[in-house]
């Protein structure tokens, strides 16, 4: 008995030590992960930092107005192809080699973009930058859910959630400052030093897994072709469709056909290939499917409002890119301050409740904007922007836990690519719908205003007389100038009314997402999947 008792007492501390070690974050891994997060930050930031300064790049490269959108489109098309492919490449090459190649290639292509002397060069380097660098984003998400203990996800999740939402938000601000005080070349050169640090750290410090080069022999080239055609054509149609009046444009029709053929080929290979390049079996998990749906919705809200606010501030208030960035910085600051609170809440609060509150606040912030007028300035949009930042952080921390937190470790790499793809596609679909609705509703509102502003309308007659007096120095041209001004006023009001319509739709969207949370199963305690040590 005594011997047994001694053995039991001796064994207890050993078990306790093992449990403590399993529940501890390895400092070396944490530092490595933080440097990987920096790489992801650069990749997400790069699309928005450039968007604020396209006119300066156009002038610098002597590009036409038809060519300049391809700086963004080429990057987005290439990135959206790489994101779902990253899971297969990570298993084949290992996290270390994939991230090293991705960070190094992104850095080199950033340098080449900054040194470009023509639009052709810029488009080539931007496409390569998006394709090679696109692997960093899902790889970071996958590592978060495979190398750390699930009990520590309240520390890790806010990091990736903050980067995924903060990078697009501060992009226009940073882009405005760089272009204003340096030159457009620095939009790309700014990546070089951090890129070298991240690449070196990835090569020297990542040791999470081993490569499996047998996957190279089994690489499904037909599946890859289908994926590239399907997602590439889809991104093009969504990016260019609204501007080209959708199917009235022959190229949009042709690209839609390419998308359909690519989609058929991709899905056929995904379900029949021995080793598909993208496994879709993660969608069989209800929480992953619902988490991806929420990620899609968050993509619409995140990228949609990053587009709408500058549209209002520049088109109505006459702000320059620097002023727009400073006005929108409010959301970035509120995200940064909310991140640790969201992390703390994720320890003790049901993630479904957190997301419900987040969706509710987002819907309310959009509803506050439905009263938009031409006189709204910095302080009128101040509170809605704070609420938007808070709500995005409350949503982004639990949504990744809901989607990836209950999957087995071997499925996380592939699922991470699909999960991140849904956010990007949400942004693309959202922008396409927003542009289409804006155009249609603006025309409708203008037609209704034009009907009411007739010769029999007393207010319209008074306004015309007042404007004719203002332009009386133009003598015979006074009538024409007054009518042009009245038309411009009507156009402005129709634009404001169509923007208000968009905010109503976004309110309805996020209220609906909150209701869909009843279909989500609560993730395991801590919200992390996979545990540490893989």
Coordinates of C-alpha atoms in Angstrom, one line a residue:
X1 CA 0.0 0.0 0.0
X2 CA 2.8 2.4 1.0
X3 CA 4.6 1.7 -2.2
X4 CA 1.6 2.3 -4.3
X5 CA 0.8 5.5 -2.4
X6 CA 4.4 6.7 -3.0
X7 CA 4.1 5.9 -6.7
X8 CA 0.9 7.8 -7.0
X9 CA 2.2 10.9 -5.2
X10 CA 5.4 10.8 -7.3
X11 CA 3.5 10.5 -10.6
X12 CA 1.1 13.4 -9.9
X13 CA 3.5 16.3 -10.5
X14 CA 4.7 14.7 -13.8
X15 CA 1.1 14.7 -15.1
X16 CA 0.5 18.3 -13.9
X17 CA 3.7 19.5 -15.6
X18 CA 2.7 17.9 -18.9
X19 CA -0.7 19.5 -18.6
X20 CA 0.8 22.9 -17.9
X21 CA 3.3 22.5 -20.9
X22 CA 0.4 21.6 -23.2
X23 CA -1.5 24.7 -22.0
X24 CA 1.5 27.1 -22.5
X25 CA 2.3 29.2 -25.5
X26 CA 5.9 28.6 -26.7
X27 CA 7.5 32.1 -26.8
X28 CA 9.5 31.2 -29.9
X29 CA 6.4 30.1 -31.7
X30 CA 4.6 33.2 -30.6
X31 CA 7.3 35.5 -32.0
X32 CA 7.4 33.5 -35.2
X33 CA 3.6 33.8 -35.5
X34 CA 3.7 37.5 -34.9
X35 CA 6.1 38.0 -37.7
X36 CA 3.9 35.8 -39.9
X37 CA 1.0 38.1 -38.9
X38 CA 3.1 41.1 -40.1
X39 CA 3.3 39.3 -43.5
X40 CA -0.4 38.8 -43.6
X41 CA -0.9 42.5 -42.7
X42 CA 1.2 43.6 -45.7
X43 CA -0.7 41.3 -48.1
X44 CA -4.2 42.6 -46.9
X45 CA -3.1 46.2 -46.7
X46 CA -1.6 46.3 -50.2
X47 CA -4.9 46.4 -52.0
X48 CA -6.4 49.3 -50.0
X49 CA -3.2 51.3 -49.7
X50 CA -3.0 51.5 -53.5
X51 CA -6.7 52.3 -54.1
X52 CA -6.4 55.8 -52.5
X53 CA -3.7 56.8 -55.0
X54 CA -4.7 55.4 -58.4
X55 CA -4.8 58.8 -60.0
X56 CA -1.2 59.6 -59.0
X57 CA -0.1 56.2 -60.4
X58 CA -2.0 56.9 -63.6
X59 CA -0.2 60.3 -64.0
X60 CA 3.2 58.8 -63.1
X61 CA 2.8 55.9 -65.7
X62 CA 1.0 58.0 -68.3
X63 CA -1.8 55.4 -68.3
X64 CA -5.3 55.7 -69.7
X65 CA -8.4 55.7 -67.5
X66 CA -9.3 52.2 -69.0
X67 CA -5.9 50.8 -68.0
X68 CA -5.7 52.0 -64.4
X69 CA -8.3 49.7 -62.8
X70 CA -6.1 46.8 -63.9
X71 CA -3.6 47.7 -61.1
X72 CA -6.3 46.5 -58.7
X73 CA -8.0 43.9 -60.8
X74 CA -4.9 42.0 -61.7
X75 CA -3.9 41.8 -58.0
X76 CA -7.3 40.6 -56.9
X77 CA -7.7 38.0 -59.6
X78 CA -4.3 36.5 -58.9
X79 CA -4.8 36.6 -55.1
X80 CA -8.2 35.0 -55.2
X81 CA -6.8 32.0 -57.1
X82 CA -3.9 31.5 -54.7
X83 CA -6.0 31.7 -51.4
X84 CA -7.8 28.3 -51.8
X85 CA -4.7 26.7 -53.4
X86 CA -2.6 27.5 -50.4
X87 CA -3.8 24.6 -48.3
X88 CA -2.6 22.0 -50.8
X89 CA 0.7 23.9 -51.3
X90 CA 1.3 24.1 -47.5
X91 CA 0.9 20.3 -47.1
X92 CA 3.2 19.8 -50.1
X93 CA 6.0 22.3 -49.4
X94 CA 5.5 22.7 -45.6
X95 CA 4.5 25.9 -43.9
X96 CA 8.1 27.0 -43.7
X97 CA 8.8 26.9 -47.4
X98 CA 5.4 28.1 -48.6
X99 CA 5.6 31.1 -46.3
X100 CA 9.2 31.9 -47.1
X101 CA 8.5 31.8 -50.9
X102 CA 5.3 33.7 -50.5
X103 CA 6.8 36.5 -48.3
X104 CA 10.0 36.7 -50.4
X105 CA 8.1 36.8 -53.7
X106 CA 5.7 39.4 -52.4
X107 CA 8.6 41.6 -51.3
X108 CA 10.5 41.2 -54.6
X109 CA 7.3 42.0 -56.6
X110 CA 6.6 45.0 -54.4
X111 CA 10.1 46.4 -55.3
X112 CA 9.4 45.7 -59.0
X113 CA 6.0 47.5 -58.8
X114 CA 7.7 50.5 -57.3
X115 CA 10.4 50.5 -60.1
X116 CA 7.8 50.1 -62.9
X117 CA 8.1 52.5 -65.9
X118 CA 4.9 51.4 -67.8
X119 CA 1.4 50.1 -67.2
X120 CA 2.4 46.7 -68.8
X121 CA 5.2 46.2 -66.3
X122 CA 3.0 47.3 -63.4
X123 CA 0.1 44.9 -64.3
X124 CA 2.5 41.9 -64.6
X125 CA 4.3 42.6 -61.3
X126 CA 0.9 43.3 -59.5
X127 CA -0.5 40.0 -60.7
X128 CA 2.6 38.1 -59.5
X129 CA 2.5 40.1 -56.2
X130 CA -1.1 39.1 -55.6
X131 CA -0.6 35.4 -56.6
X132 CA 2.6 34.8 -54.7
X133 CA 1.7 36.9 -51.6
X134 CA -1.9 35.5 -51.4
X135 CA -0.7 32.4 -49.6
X136 CA 0.3 34.3 -46.5
X137 CA -3.2 35.2 -45.5
X138 CA -4.8 31.7 -45.1
X139 CA -1.5 30.2 -43.9
X140 CA -1.5 32.5 -40.8
X141 CA -5.2 31.6 -40.0
X142 CA -4.3 27.9 -40.4
X143 CA -1.3 28.2 -38.1
X144 CA -3.3 30.0 -35.4
X145 CA -5.6 27.0 -35.1
X146 CA -2.9 24.3 -35.3
X147 CA 0.1 25.4 -33.3
X148 CA -1.5 27.0 -30.2
X149 CA -3.5 25.3 -27.5
X150 CA -7.2 26.0 -27.7
X151 CA -7.3 27.5 -24.3
X152 CA -5.1 30.4 -25.6
X153 CA -7.2 31.3 -28.6
X154 CA -8.5 34.4 -26.8
X155 CA -4.9 35.8 -27.2
X156 CA -4.3 34.6 -30.8
X157 CA -7.8 35.2 -32.4
X158 CA -7.8 39.0 -31.7
X159 CA -4.5 39.3 -33.5
X160 CA -5.6 37.8 -36.7
X161 CA -9.1 39.4 -36.4
X162 CA -7.5 42.9 -35.9
X163 CA -5.2 42.5 -38.9
X164 CA -8.0 41.2 -41.2
X165 CA -10.2 44.2 -40.4
X166 CA -7.7 47.0 -39.5
X167 CA -5.4 46.6 -42.6
X168 CA -8.2 47.4 -45.1
X169 CA -9.4 50.3 -42.9
X170 CA -6.2 52.1 -42.5
X171 CA -5.0 51.4 -46.0
X172 CA -6.5 54.6 -47.6
X173 CA -5.1 56.7 -44.8
X174 CA -1.6 55.3 -45.1
X175 CA -1.7 55.5 -48.9
X176 CA -2.8 59.1 -48.7
X177 CA 0.1 60.1 -46.4
X178 CA 2.7 58.3 -48.5
X179 CA 1.5 59.8 -51.8
X180 CA 1.2 63.3 -50.2
X181 CA 4.5 63.4 -48.5
X182 CA 6.7 61.1 -50.6
X183 CA 5.5 59.6 -53.9
X184 CA 3.3 56.8 -55.3
X185 CA 6.4 54.6 -55.6
X186 CA 6.5 54.4 -51.8
X187 CA 3.1 52.6 -51.8
X188 CA 5.2 49.6 -52.8
X189 CA 8.7 50.4 -51.4
X190 CA 7.2 50.4 -47.9
X191 CA 6.8 46.6 -48.1
X192 CA 10.5 45.9 -48.8
X193 CA 12.1 46.2 -45.3
X194 CA 9.3 44.4 -43.4
X195 CA 9.2 41.9 -46.2
X196 CA 12.9 41.0 -45.8
X197 CA 12.4 40.6 -42.0
X198 CA 9.3 38.4 -42.5
X199 CA 11.0 36.3 -45.1
X200 CA 14.1 35.7 -43.0
X201 CA 12.1 34.9 -39.9
X202 CA 9.9 32.4 -41.9
X203 CA 13.0 30.6 -43.2
X204 CA 14.9 30.5 -39.9
X205 CA 12.1 30.0 -37.3
X206 CA 9.1 28.1 -38.8
X207 CA 9.2 24.4 -37.9
X208 CA 5.6 23.5 -37.5
X209 CA 5.4 20.7 -40.1
X210 CA 7.2 18.6 -42.7
X211 CA 6.8 18.7 -46.5
X212 CA 5.1 15.9 -48.4
X213 CA 6.6 16.1 -51.9
X214 CA 4.5 13.0 -53.0
X215 CA 1.7 15.6 -53.5
X216 CA 3.7 17.2 -56.3
X217 CA 3.4 14.0 -58.4
X218 CA -0.4 13.9 -57.7
X219 CA -1.0 17.6 -58.4
X220 CA -4.3 17.9 -60.2
X221 CA -3.5 20.2 -63.1
X222 CA -7.0 20.0 -64.6
X223 CA -8.4 21.0 -61.2
X224 CA -6.0 23.9 -61.0
X225 CA -7.0 25.1 -64.5
X226 CA -10.7 24.9 -63.5
X227 CA -10.0 26.8 -60.3
X228 CA -8.0 29.6 -62.1
X229 CA -10.6 30.0 -64.8
X230 CA -13.6 29.9 -62.4
X231 CA -12.3 32.3 -59.7
X232 CA -10.3 34.5 -62.1
X233 CA -13.3 35.1 -64.4
X234 CA -15.7 35.5 -61.5
X235 CA -13.4 38.2 -59.9
X236 CA -13.2 40.0 -63.3
X237 CA -17.0 39.9 -63.9
X238 CA -17.7 41.2 -60.3
X239 CA -15.0 43.9 -60.6
X240 CA -16.0 45.2 -64.0
X241 CA -19.6 44.2 -64.4
X242 CA -21.3 47.2 -62.8
X243 CA -19.2 49.7 -64.7
X244 CA -19.8 48.0 -68.0
X245 CA -23.6 47.5 -67.6
X246 CA -23.2 43.8 -67.0
X247 CA -24.3 41.6 -69.9
X248 CA -24.6 44.6 -72.3
X249 CA -20.8 44.2 -72.6
X250 CA -19.5 41.4 -74.8
X251 CA -16.4 40.8 -72.7
X252 CA -18.5 40.4 -69.5
X253 CA -20.6 37.8 -71.4
X254 CA -17.5 35.9 -72.6
X255 CA -15.9 36.0 -69.1
X256 CA -19.2 34.7 -67.6
X257 CA -19.0 31.7 -70.0
X258 CA -15.3 31.1 -69.0
X259 CA -16.5 31.2 -65.3
X260 CA -19.2 28.6 -66.0
X261 CA -16.7 26.3 -67.9
X262 CA -14.0 26.7 -65.2
X263 CA -16.6 26.1 -62.4
X264 CA -17.8 22.9 -64.0
X265 CA -14.2 21.6 -64.5
X266 CA -13.2 22.6 -60.9
X267 CA -16.2 21.0 -59.1
X268 CA -15.9 17.9 -61.3
X269 CA -12.3 17.4 -60.3
X270 CA -13.0 18.4 -56.7
X271 CA -15.4 15.4 -56.4
X272 CA -13.6 12.9 -58.6
X273 CA -9.8 13.5 -58.4
X274 CA -7.8 11.1 -56.1
X275 CA -6.2 14.1 -54.5
X276 CA -8.2 17.3 -55.3
X277 CA -6.2 20.6 -55.0
X278 CA -9.1 22.0 -52.9
X279 CA -11.0 19.7 -50.6
X280 CA -14.6 20.8 -50.2
X281 CA -15.4 18.3 -47.4
X282 CA -15.0 21.0 -44.7
X283 CA -18.4 22.4 -45.8
X284 CA -20.0 19.2 -44.5
X285 CA -19.3 20.7 -41.0
X286 CA -22.3 22.9 -40.2
X287 CA -20.3 25.4 -38.2
X288 CA -17.7 25.8 -40.9
X289 CA -20.4 26.3 -43.5
X290 CA -22.2 28.9 -41.3
X291 CA -18.9 30.6 -40.4
X292 CA -18.0 30.9 -44.1
X293 CA -21.4 32.5 -44.7
X294 CA -20.8 35.0 -41.9
X295 CA -17.3 35.7 -43.3
X296 CA -18.9 36.4 -46.7
X297 CA -21.3 38.8 -45.1
X298 CA -18.5 40.5 -43.1
X299 CA -16.7 40.9 -46.4
X300 CA -19.6 42.8 -47.9
X301 CA -19.8 45.1 -44.8
X302 CA -16.1 45.6 -44.4
X303 CA -15.2 46.3 -48.1
X304 CA -18.5 47.9 -48.9
X305 CA -18.2 50.6 -46.3
X306 CA -14.6 51.2 -47.1
X307 CA -15.9 52.0 -50.6
X308 CA -19.1 54.0 -49.7
X309 CA -17.6 56.4 -47.1
X310 CA -14.8 57.7 -49.5
X311 CA -17.5 58.0 -52.2
X312 CA -19.6 60.3 -50.1
X313 CA -16.7 62.3 -48.6
X314 CA -15.0 62.9 -52.0
X315 CA -18.1 63.2 -54.2
X316 CA -20.3 65.3 -51.8
X317 CA -18.0 66.9 -49.3
X318 CA -15.0 67.4 -51.7
X319 CA -12.4 65.7 -49.4
X320 CA -9.0 64.8 -50.8
X321 CA -7.5 61.3 -50.2
X322 CA -5.6 62.5 -47.1
X323 CA -8.7 64.0 -45.5
X324 CA -10.7 60.9 -46.3
X325 CA -8.1 58.8 -44.6
X326 CA -8.1 60.9 -41.5
X327 CA -11.9 60.8 -41.3
X328 CA -11.9 57.0 -41.6
X329 CA -9.1 56.5 -39.1
X330 CA -11.8 56.6 -36.4
X331 CA -12.8 53.0 -37.3
X332 CA -9.3 51.8 -37.2
X333 CA -8.7 53.3 -33.7
X334 CA -11.9 51.8 -32.3
X335 CA -10.9 48.3 -33.8
X336 CA -7.5 48.5 -32.1
X337 CA -9.0 49.4 -28.7
X338 CA -11.7 46.8 -29.0
X339 CA -9.4 43.9 -29.9
X340 CA -8.2 43.1 -26.4
X341 CA -11.8 43.4 -25.0
X342 CA -13.0 41.0 -27.7
X343 CA -10.2 38.6 -26.8
X344 CA -11.2 38.7 -23.1
X345 CA -14.9 38.3 -23.9
X346 CA -14.2 35.3 -26.1
X347 CA -12.9 33.4 -23.0
X348 CA -16.2 33.6 -21.1
X349 CA -19.0 34.6 -23.5
X350 CA -20.7 32.3 -26.0
X351 CA -19.2 33.2 -29.5
X352 CA -22.7 33.2 -30.9
X353 CA -23.8 35.9 -28.4
X354 CA -20.7 37.9 -29.3
X355 CA -21.4 37.7 -33.0
X356 CA -25.1 38.5 -32.4
X357 CA -24.1 41.7 -30.5
X358 CA -21.6 42.5 -33.2
X359 CA -24.0 42.1 -36.1
X360 CA -26.6 44.1 -34.1
X361 CA -24.2 47.0 -33.6
X362 CA -23.2 46.9 -37.2
X363 CA -26.8 47.0 -38.3
X364 CA -27.5 49.9 -36.0
X365 CA -24.4 51.9 -37.3
X366 CA -25.7 51.4 -40.8
X367 CA -29.2 52.5 -39.8
X368 CA -27.8 55.7 -38.3
X369 CA -26.4 56.5 -41.8
X370 CA -29.8 56.3 -43.5
X371 CA -30.5 59.9 -42.6
X372 CA -27.4 61.0 -44.6
X373 CA -27.6 64.6 -46.0
X374 CA -25.1 66.8 -48.0
X375 CA -24.3 68.6 -44.8
X376 CA -23.0 65.6 -42.8
X377 CA -19.3 66.0 -42.0
X378 CA -16.7 64.5 -39.7
X379 CA -18.7 64.6 -36.5
X380 CA -21.9 63.3 -38.0
X381 CA -20.2 60.1 -39.2
X382 CA -18.0 59.9 -36.1
X383 CA -20.3 57.7 -34.0
X384 CA -21.3 55.3 -36.8
X385 CA -17.7 54.8 -37.6
X386 CA -16.8 54.0 -34.0
X387 CA -19.7 51.5 -33.8
X388 CA -18.6 49.9 -37.1
X389 CA -15.1 49.4 -35.8
X390 CA -16.3 47.9 -32.5
X391 CA -18.8 45.6 -34.2
X392 CA -16.3 44.3 -36.7
X393 CA -13.9 43.2 -34.0
X394 CA -16.7 41.6 -32.0
X395 CA -17.5 39.6 -35.1
X396 CA -14.1 38.8 -36.5
X397 CA -12.8 37.1 -33.3
X398 CA -15.6 34.6 -32.9
X399 CA -16.3 34.0 -36.6
X400 CA -12.9 32.3 -37.1
X401 CA -13.4 30.2 -34.0
X402 CA -16.9 29.2 -35.2
X403 CA -15.6 28.2 -38.7
X404 CA -12.2 26.6 -37.9
X405 CA -12.4 26.0 -34.1
X406 CA -14.1 22.6 -34.3
X407 CA -12.3 21.1 -37.3
X408 CA -9.7 18.4 -36.9
X409 CA -6.1 19.7 -37.4
X410 CA -5.6 17.9 -40.7
X411 CA -8.5 19.8 -42.2
X412 CA -7.6 23.2 -41.0
X413 CA -5.0 24.2 -43.6
X414 CA -7.4 23.6 -46.5
X415 CA -10.4 25.0 -44.7
X416 CA -8.5 28.2 -43.9
X417 CA -8.1 28.9 -47.6
X418 CA -11.8 28.4 -48.2
X419 CA -12.7 30.5 -45.2
X420 CA -10.5 33.4 -46.3
X421 CA -11.8 33.1 -49.9
X422 CA -15.4 33.7 -48.7
X423 CA -14.4 37.0 -47.1
X424 CA -12.7 38.2 -50.4
X425 CA -15.6 37.0 -52.5
X426 CA -18.0 38.7 -50.1
X427 CA -16.1 42.0 -50.7
X428 CA -16.2 41.5 -54.5
X429 CA -19.9 40.5 -54.6
X430 CA -20.7 43.3 -52.2
X431 CA -19.0 46.0 -54.3
X432 CA -20.6 44.7 -57.5
X433 CA -24.1 44.8 -55.9
X434 CA -23.5 48.2 -54.3
X435 CA -22.3 49.8 -57.6
X436 CA -25.3 48.3 -59.4
X437 CA -27.8 49.4 -56.8
X438 CA -26.3 52.9 -56.6
X439 CA -26.6 53.3 -60.4
X440 CA -30.1 52.0 -60.6
X441 CA -31.5 53.8 -57.5
X442 CA -29.7 57.1 -58.5
X443 CA -31.4 57.0 -61.9
X444 CA -34.8 56.2 -60.3
X445 CA -34.5 58.9 -57.7
X446 CA -33.3 61.5 -60.3
X447 CA -36.3 60.6 -62.5
X448 CA -38.7 61.2 -59.6
X449 CA -37.1 64.5 -58.6
X450 CA -37.2 65.6 -62.2
X451 CA -40.9 64.9 -62.4
X452 CA -41.6 66.9 -59.3
X453 CA -39.3 69.8 -60.3
X454 CA -41.6 71.0 -63.1
X455 CA -43.0 74.4 -64.2
X456 CA -46.0 74.0 -62.0
X457 CA -44.0 73.4 -58.9
X458 CA -43.9 76.6 -56.8
X459 CA -40.6 75.7 -54.9
X460 CA -38.9 74.9 -58.2
X461 CA -39.9 78.2 -59.8
X462 CA -38.7 80.1 -56.8
X463 CA -35.3 78.3 -56.9
X464 CA -35.0 79.0 -60.6
X465 CA -35.7 82.7 -60.1
X466 CA -33.1 82.9 -57.3
X467 CA -30.5 81.1 -59.4
X468 CA -31.2 83.4 -62.4
X469 CA -30.5 86.4 -60.2
X470 CA -27.2 84.8 -59.0
X471 CA -26.2 84.3 -62.7
X472 CA -27.6 87.6 -63.9
X473 CA -24.1 88.8 -64.9
X474 CA -24.1 86.1 -67.6
X475 CA -27.1 87.9 -69.3
X476 CA -28.7 85.5 -71.9
X477 CA -26.8 82.5 -70.5
X478 CA -28.3 83.0 -67.0
X479 CA -31.2 80.7 -67.8
X480 CA -28.9 77.9 -69.0
X481 CA -26.6 78.3 -66.0
X482 CA -29.5 78.2 -63.5
X483 CA -31.0 75.1 -65.1
X484 CA -27.6 73.3 -65.1
X485 CA -27.2 74.2 -61.3
X486 CA -30.7 72.9 -60.6
X487 CA -29.9 69.7 -62.5
X488 CA -26.7 69.3 -60.5
X489 CA -28.6 69.8 -57.2
X490 CA -31.1 67.1 -58.3
X491 CA -28.2 64.7 -59.2
X492 CA -26.6 65.3 -55.8
X493 CA -29.9 64.6 -53.9
X494 CA -30.5 61.4 -56.0
X495 CA -26.9 60.2 -55.1
X496 CA -27.5 60.9 -51.4
X497 CA -30.9 59.0 -51.5
X498 CA -29.3 56.1 -53.3
X499 CA -26.5 56.0 -50.6
X500 CA -29.2 56.0 -47.9
X501 CA -30.8 53.0 -49.7
X502 CA -27.5 51.1 -49.6
X503 CA -27.3 51.7 -45.8
X504 CA -30.9 50.4 -45.4
X505 CA -29.9 47.2 -47.3
X506 CA -26.8 46.7 -45.2
X507 CA -28.9 47.2 -42.1
X508 CA -31.3 44.4 -43.3
X509 CA -28.3 42.2 -44.2
X510 CA -26.6 42.3 -40.8
X511 CA -29.9 41.9 -38.9
X512 CA -30.5 38.8 -41.0
X513 CA -27.0 37.4 -40.2
X514 CA -27.8 37.8 -36.5
X515 CA -30.9 35.7 -36.9
X516 CA -28.9 32.9 -38.7
X517 CA -26.8 32.4 -35.6
X518 CA -29.6 30.0 -34.3
X519 CA -28.2 27.4 -36.7
X520 CA -24.7 27.5 -35.2
X521 CA -23.5 25.0 -32.7
X522 CA -21.4 26.4 -29.8
X523 CA -17.7 25.7 -30.4
X524 CA -15.7 23.8 -27.7
X525 CA -14.4 25.9 -24.7
X526 CA -11.7 28.2 -25.8
X527 CA -12.7 28.2 -29.4
X528 CA -9.5 26.8 -30.7
X529 CA -9.1 23.8 -32.9
X530 CA -6.4 21.4 -33.2
X531 CA -4.5 22.2 -30.0
X532 CA -0.8 22.9 -29.9
X533 CA 2.2 20.9 -30.9
X534 CA 1.2 19.9 -34.4

